[in-house]
Short mmCIF file of C-alpha atoms and ligand atoms in Angstrom, two decimals:
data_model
loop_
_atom_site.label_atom_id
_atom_site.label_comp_id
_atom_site.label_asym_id
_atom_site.label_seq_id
_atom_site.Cartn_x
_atom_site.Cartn_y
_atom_site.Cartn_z
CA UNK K 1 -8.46 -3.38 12.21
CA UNK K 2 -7.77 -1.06 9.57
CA UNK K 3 -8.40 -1.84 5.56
CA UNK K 4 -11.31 -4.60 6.26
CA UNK K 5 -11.53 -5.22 2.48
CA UNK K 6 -8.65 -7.29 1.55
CA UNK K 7 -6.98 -7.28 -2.05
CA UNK K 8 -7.33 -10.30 -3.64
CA UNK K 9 -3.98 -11.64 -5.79
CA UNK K 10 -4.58 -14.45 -6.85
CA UNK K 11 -6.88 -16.05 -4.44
CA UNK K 12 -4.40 -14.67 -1.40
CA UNK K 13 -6.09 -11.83 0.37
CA UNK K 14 -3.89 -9.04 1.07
CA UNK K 15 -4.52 -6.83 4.21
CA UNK K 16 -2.41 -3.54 2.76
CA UNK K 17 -1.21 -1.64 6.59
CA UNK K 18 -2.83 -4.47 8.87
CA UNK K 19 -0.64 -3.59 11.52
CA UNK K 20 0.05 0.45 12.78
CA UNK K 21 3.43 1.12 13.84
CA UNK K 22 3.06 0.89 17.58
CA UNK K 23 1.50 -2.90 16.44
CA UNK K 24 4.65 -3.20 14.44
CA UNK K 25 6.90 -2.66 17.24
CA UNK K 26 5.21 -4.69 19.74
CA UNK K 27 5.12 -7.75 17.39
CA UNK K 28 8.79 -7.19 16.50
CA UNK K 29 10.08 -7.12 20.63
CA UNK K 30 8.24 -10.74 20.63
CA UNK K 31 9.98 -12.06 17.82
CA UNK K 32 13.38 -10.87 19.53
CA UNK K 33 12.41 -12.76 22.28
CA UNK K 34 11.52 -16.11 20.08
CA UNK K 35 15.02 -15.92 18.77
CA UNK K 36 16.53 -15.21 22.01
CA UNK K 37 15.36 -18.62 22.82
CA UNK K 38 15.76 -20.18 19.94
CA UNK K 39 18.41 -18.71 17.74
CA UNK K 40 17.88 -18.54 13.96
CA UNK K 41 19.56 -20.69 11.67
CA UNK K 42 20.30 -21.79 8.17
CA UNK K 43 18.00 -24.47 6.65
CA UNK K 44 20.12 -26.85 4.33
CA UNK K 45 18.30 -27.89 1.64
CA UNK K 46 17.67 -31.33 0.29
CA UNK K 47 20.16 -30.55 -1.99
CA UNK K 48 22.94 -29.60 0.39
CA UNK K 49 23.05 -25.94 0.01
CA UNK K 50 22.20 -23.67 3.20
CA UNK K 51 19.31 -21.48 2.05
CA UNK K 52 19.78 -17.18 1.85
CA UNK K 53 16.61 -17.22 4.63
CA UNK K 54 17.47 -17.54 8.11
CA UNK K 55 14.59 -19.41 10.18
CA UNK K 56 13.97 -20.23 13.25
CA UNK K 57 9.82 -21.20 15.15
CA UNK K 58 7.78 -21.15 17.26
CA UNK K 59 4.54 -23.49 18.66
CA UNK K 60 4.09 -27.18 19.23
CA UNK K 61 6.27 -27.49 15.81
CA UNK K 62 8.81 -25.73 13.99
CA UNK K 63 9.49 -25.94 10.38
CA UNK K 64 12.89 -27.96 9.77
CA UNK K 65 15.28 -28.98 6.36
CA UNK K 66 18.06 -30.75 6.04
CA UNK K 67 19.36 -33.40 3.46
CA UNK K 68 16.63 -35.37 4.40
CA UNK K 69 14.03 -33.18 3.37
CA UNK K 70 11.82 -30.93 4.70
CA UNK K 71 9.57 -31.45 7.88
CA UNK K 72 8.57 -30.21 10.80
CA UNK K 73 9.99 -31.20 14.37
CA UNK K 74 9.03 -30.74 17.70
CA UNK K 75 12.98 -29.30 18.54
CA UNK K 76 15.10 -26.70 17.66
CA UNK K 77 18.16 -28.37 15.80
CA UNK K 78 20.40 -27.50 19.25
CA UNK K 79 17.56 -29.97 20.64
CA UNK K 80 15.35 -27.41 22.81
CA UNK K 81 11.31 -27.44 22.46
CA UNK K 82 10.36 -23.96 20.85
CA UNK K 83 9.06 -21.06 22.55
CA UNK K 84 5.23 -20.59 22.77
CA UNK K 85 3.70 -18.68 19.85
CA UNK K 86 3.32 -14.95 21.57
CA UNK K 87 -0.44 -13.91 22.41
CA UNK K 88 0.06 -10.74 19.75
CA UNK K 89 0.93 -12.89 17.01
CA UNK K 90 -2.44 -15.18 18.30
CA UNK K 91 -4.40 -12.61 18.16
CA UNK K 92 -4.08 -11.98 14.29
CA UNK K 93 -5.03 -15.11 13.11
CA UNK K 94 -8.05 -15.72 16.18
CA UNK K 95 -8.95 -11.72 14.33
CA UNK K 96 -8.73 -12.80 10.75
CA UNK K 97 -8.78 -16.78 10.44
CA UNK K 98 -12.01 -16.91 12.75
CA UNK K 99 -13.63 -20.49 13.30
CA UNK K 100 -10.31 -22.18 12.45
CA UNK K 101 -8.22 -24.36 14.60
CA UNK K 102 -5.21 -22.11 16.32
CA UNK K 103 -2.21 -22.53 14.55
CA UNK K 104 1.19 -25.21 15.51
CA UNK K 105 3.78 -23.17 13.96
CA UNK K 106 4.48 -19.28 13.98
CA UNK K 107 7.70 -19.71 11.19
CA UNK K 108 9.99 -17.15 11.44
CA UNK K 109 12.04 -15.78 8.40
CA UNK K 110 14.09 -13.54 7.96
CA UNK K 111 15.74 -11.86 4.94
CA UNK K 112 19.48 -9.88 4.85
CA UNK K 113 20.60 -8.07 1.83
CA UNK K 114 20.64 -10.72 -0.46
CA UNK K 115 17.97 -13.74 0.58
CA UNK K 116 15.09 -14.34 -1.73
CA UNK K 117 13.13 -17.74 -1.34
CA UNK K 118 11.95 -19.84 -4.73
CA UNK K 119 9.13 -20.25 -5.91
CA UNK K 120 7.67 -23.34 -3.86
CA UNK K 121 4.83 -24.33 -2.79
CA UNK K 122 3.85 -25.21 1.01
CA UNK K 123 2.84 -28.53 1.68
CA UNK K 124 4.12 -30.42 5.34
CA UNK K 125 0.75 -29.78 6.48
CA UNK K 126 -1.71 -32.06 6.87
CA UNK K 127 -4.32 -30.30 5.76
CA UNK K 128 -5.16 -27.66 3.22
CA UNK K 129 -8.11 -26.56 4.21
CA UNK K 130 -7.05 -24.57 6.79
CA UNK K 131 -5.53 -21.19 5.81
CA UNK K 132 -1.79 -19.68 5.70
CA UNK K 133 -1.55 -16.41 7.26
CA UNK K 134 1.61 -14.28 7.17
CA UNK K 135 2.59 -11.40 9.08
CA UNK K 136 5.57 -8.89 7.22
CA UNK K 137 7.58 -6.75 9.32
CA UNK K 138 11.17 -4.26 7.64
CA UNK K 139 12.25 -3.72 4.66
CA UNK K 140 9.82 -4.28 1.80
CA UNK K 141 9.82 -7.27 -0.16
CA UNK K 142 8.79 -8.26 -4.00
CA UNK K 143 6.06 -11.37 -3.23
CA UNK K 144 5.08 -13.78 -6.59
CA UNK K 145 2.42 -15.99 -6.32
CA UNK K 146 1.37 -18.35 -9.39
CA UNK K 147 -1.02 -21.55 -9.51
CA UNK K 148 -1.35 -25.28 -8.78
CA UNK K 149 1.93 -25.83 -12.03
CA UNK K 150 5.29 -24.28 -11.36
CA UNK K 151 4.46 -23.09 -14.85
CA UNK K 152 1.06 -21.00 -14.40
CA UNK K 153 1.49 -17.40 -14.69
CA UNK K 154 2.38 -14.93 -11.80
CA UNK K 155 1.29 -12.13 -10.40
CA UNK K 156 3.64 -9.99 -7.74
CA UNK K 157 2.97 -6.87 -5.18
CA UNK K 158 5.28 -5.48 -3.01
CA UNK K 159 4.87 -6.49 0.61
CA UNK K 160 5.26 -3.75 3.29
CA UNK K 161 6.07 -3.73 7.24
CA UNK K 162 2.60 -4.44 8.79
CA UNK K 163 1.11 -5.96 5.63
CA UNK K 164 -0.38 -9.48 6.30
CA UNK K 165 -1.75 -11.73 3.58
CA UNK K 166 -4.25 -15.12 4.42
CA UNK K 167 -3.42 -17.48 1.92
CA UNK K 168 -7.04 -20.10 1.98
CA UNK K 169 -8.69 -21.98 -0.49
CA UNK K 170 -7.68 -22.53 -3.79
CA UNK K 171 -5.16 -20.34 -3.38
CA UNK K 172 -3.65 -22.37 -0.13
CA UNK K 173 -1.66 -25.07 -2.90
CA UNK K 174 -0.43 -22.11 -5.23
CA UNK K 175 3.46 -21.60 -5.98
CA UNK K 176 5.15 -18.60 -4.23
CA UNK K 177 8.15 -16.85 -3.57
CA UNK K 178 10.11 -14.13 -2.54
CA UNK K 179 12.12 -12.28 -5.36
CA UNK K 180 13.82 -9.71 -3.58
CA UNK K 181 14.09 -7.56 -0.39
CA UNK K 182 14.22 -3.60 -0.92
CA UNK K 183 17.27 -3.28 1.23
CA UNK K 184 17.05 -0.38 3.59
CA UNK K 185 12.97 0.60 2.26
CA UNK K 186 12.01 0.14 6.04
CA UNK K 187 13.25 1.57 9.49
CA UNK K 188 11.46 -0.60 11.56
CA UNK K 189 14.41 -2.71 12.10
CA UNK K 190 17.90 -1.75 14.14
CA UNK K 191 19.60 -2.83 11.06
CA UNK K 192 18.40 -3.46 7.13
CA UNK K 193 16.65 -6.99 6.64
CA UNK K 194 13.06 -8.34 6.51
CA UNK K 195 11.09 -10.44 9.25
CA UNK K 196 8.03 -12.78 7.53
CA UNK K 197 6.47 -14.76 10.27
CA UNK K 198 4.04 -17.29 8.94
CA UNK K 199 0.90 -18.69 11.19
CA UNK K 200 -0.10 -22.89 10.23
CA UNK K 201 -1.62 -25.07 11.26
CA UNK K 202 0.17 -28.26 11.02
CA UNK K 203 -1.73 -31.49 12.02
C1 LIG W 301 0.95 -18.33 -1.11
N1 LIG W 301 7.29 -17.31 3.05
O1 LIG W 301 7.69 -19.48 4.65
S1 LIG W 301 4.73 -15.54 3.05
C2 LIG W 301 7.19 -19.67 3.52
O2 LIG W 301 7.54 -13.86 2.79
C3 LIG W 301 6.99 -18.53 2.60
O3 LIG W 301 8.76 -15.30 3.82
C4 LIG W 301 7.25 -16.13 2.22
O4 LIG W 301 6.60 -18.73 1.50
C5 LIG W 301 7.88 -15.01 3.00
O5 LIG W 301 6.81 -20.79 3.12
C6 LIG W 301 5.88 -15.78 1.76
C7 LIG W 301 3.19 -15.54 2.19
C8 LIG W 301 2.73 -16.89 1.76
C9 LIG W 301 2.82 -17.99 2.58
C10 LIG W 301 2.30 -19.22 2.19
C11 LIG W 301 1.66 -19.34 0.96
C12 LIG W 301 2.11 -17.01 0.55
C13 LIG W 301 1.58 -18.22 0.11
C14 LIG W 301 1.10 -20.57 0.52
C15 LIG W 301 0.45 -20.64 -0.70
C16 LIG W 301 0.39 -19.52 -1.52
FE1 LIG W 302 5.84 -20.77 1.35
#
């Protein structure tokens, strides 16, 4: 475990080069295989527009939005259960979320060119005590994080491939987003784009 001594932004603790390359590309041939099973896909939102982030899951849940709202479900929209949560990706949150619960849900997101998420903040979970953690992988993204009001002020940092930030107490309700992606910035990936996997538990 490299950089013990998280940054703090904001209440979430940011682990700057968590993961060394060779971790990188492990964690990325597991995510190929979670979307090999369960293909990604285009949330619609509540408001009928399909959002820039493709998404798919894995774990007992997956995260899910449609013009119903947002929620999680135990099925893939094509109606298959998701695939198990990979032991690598485990093994980051048993490292850094010790004494918690294991997580439901490993989310996967991931960004082309143009996708940037709103500022939002997380709450189909049950309960928020227990901690967020995300996982970045590619091309370099511009993260935002605020307070409990859509209009607190932000802060942002650039996330990096193999950065992961644990997102805990009073931090854990905080509005957040994704601005933009720094098309290109990373050659992890076979083609341009950004992979954010977020660990949660759900109920
Ligand atoms: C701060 N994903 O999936 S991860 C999401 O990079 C989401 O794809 C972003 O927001 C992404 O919901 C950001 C970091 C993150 C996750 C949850 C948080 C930051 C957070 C919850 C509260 C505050
Ligand atoms: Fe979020």
């Amino acid at each position: 475990m490299t950089n013990v001594t998280p940054l703090n932004l904001k209440g979430c603790h940011v682990y700057k080069g968590y993961l060394n390359k060779d971790a990188q590309v492990h964690l990325l041939q597991d995510v190929r295989e979670i979307v090999a099973q369960a293909p990604l896909f285009s949330p619609i939102t509540p408001w009928g527009k399909p959002m820039s982030v493709q998404m798919t899951s894995a774990g007992k849940y997956g995260w899910y939005s449609d013009r119903s709202g947002y929620r999680y479900s135990e099925k893939h929209p094509r109606g298959t259960k998701w695939p198990a949560i990979p032991v690598s990706i485990m093994e980051i949150w048993r490292d850094i979320c010790t004494n918690f619960p294991d997580p439901h849900c490993c989310l996967v997101n991931f960004y082309k060119e143009s996708a940037k998420m709103g500022m939002h903040q997380d709450k189909n979970e049950q309960d928020y005590t227990y901690p967020v953690l995300s996982i970045s992988l590619g091309d370099d993204a511009l993260f935002r994080v605020g307070g409990l009001n859509r209009n607190d002020p932000t802060e942002s940092l650039w996330l990096s491939s193999g950065d992961v930030v644990v997102i805990g107490g009073e931090s854990r309700l905080a509005y957040h987003g994704i601005d933009r992606v720094k098309h290109g910035s990373s050659q992890l990936l076979k083609a341009a784009g950004r992979i954010n996997l977020t660990l949660r538990v759900v109920d």
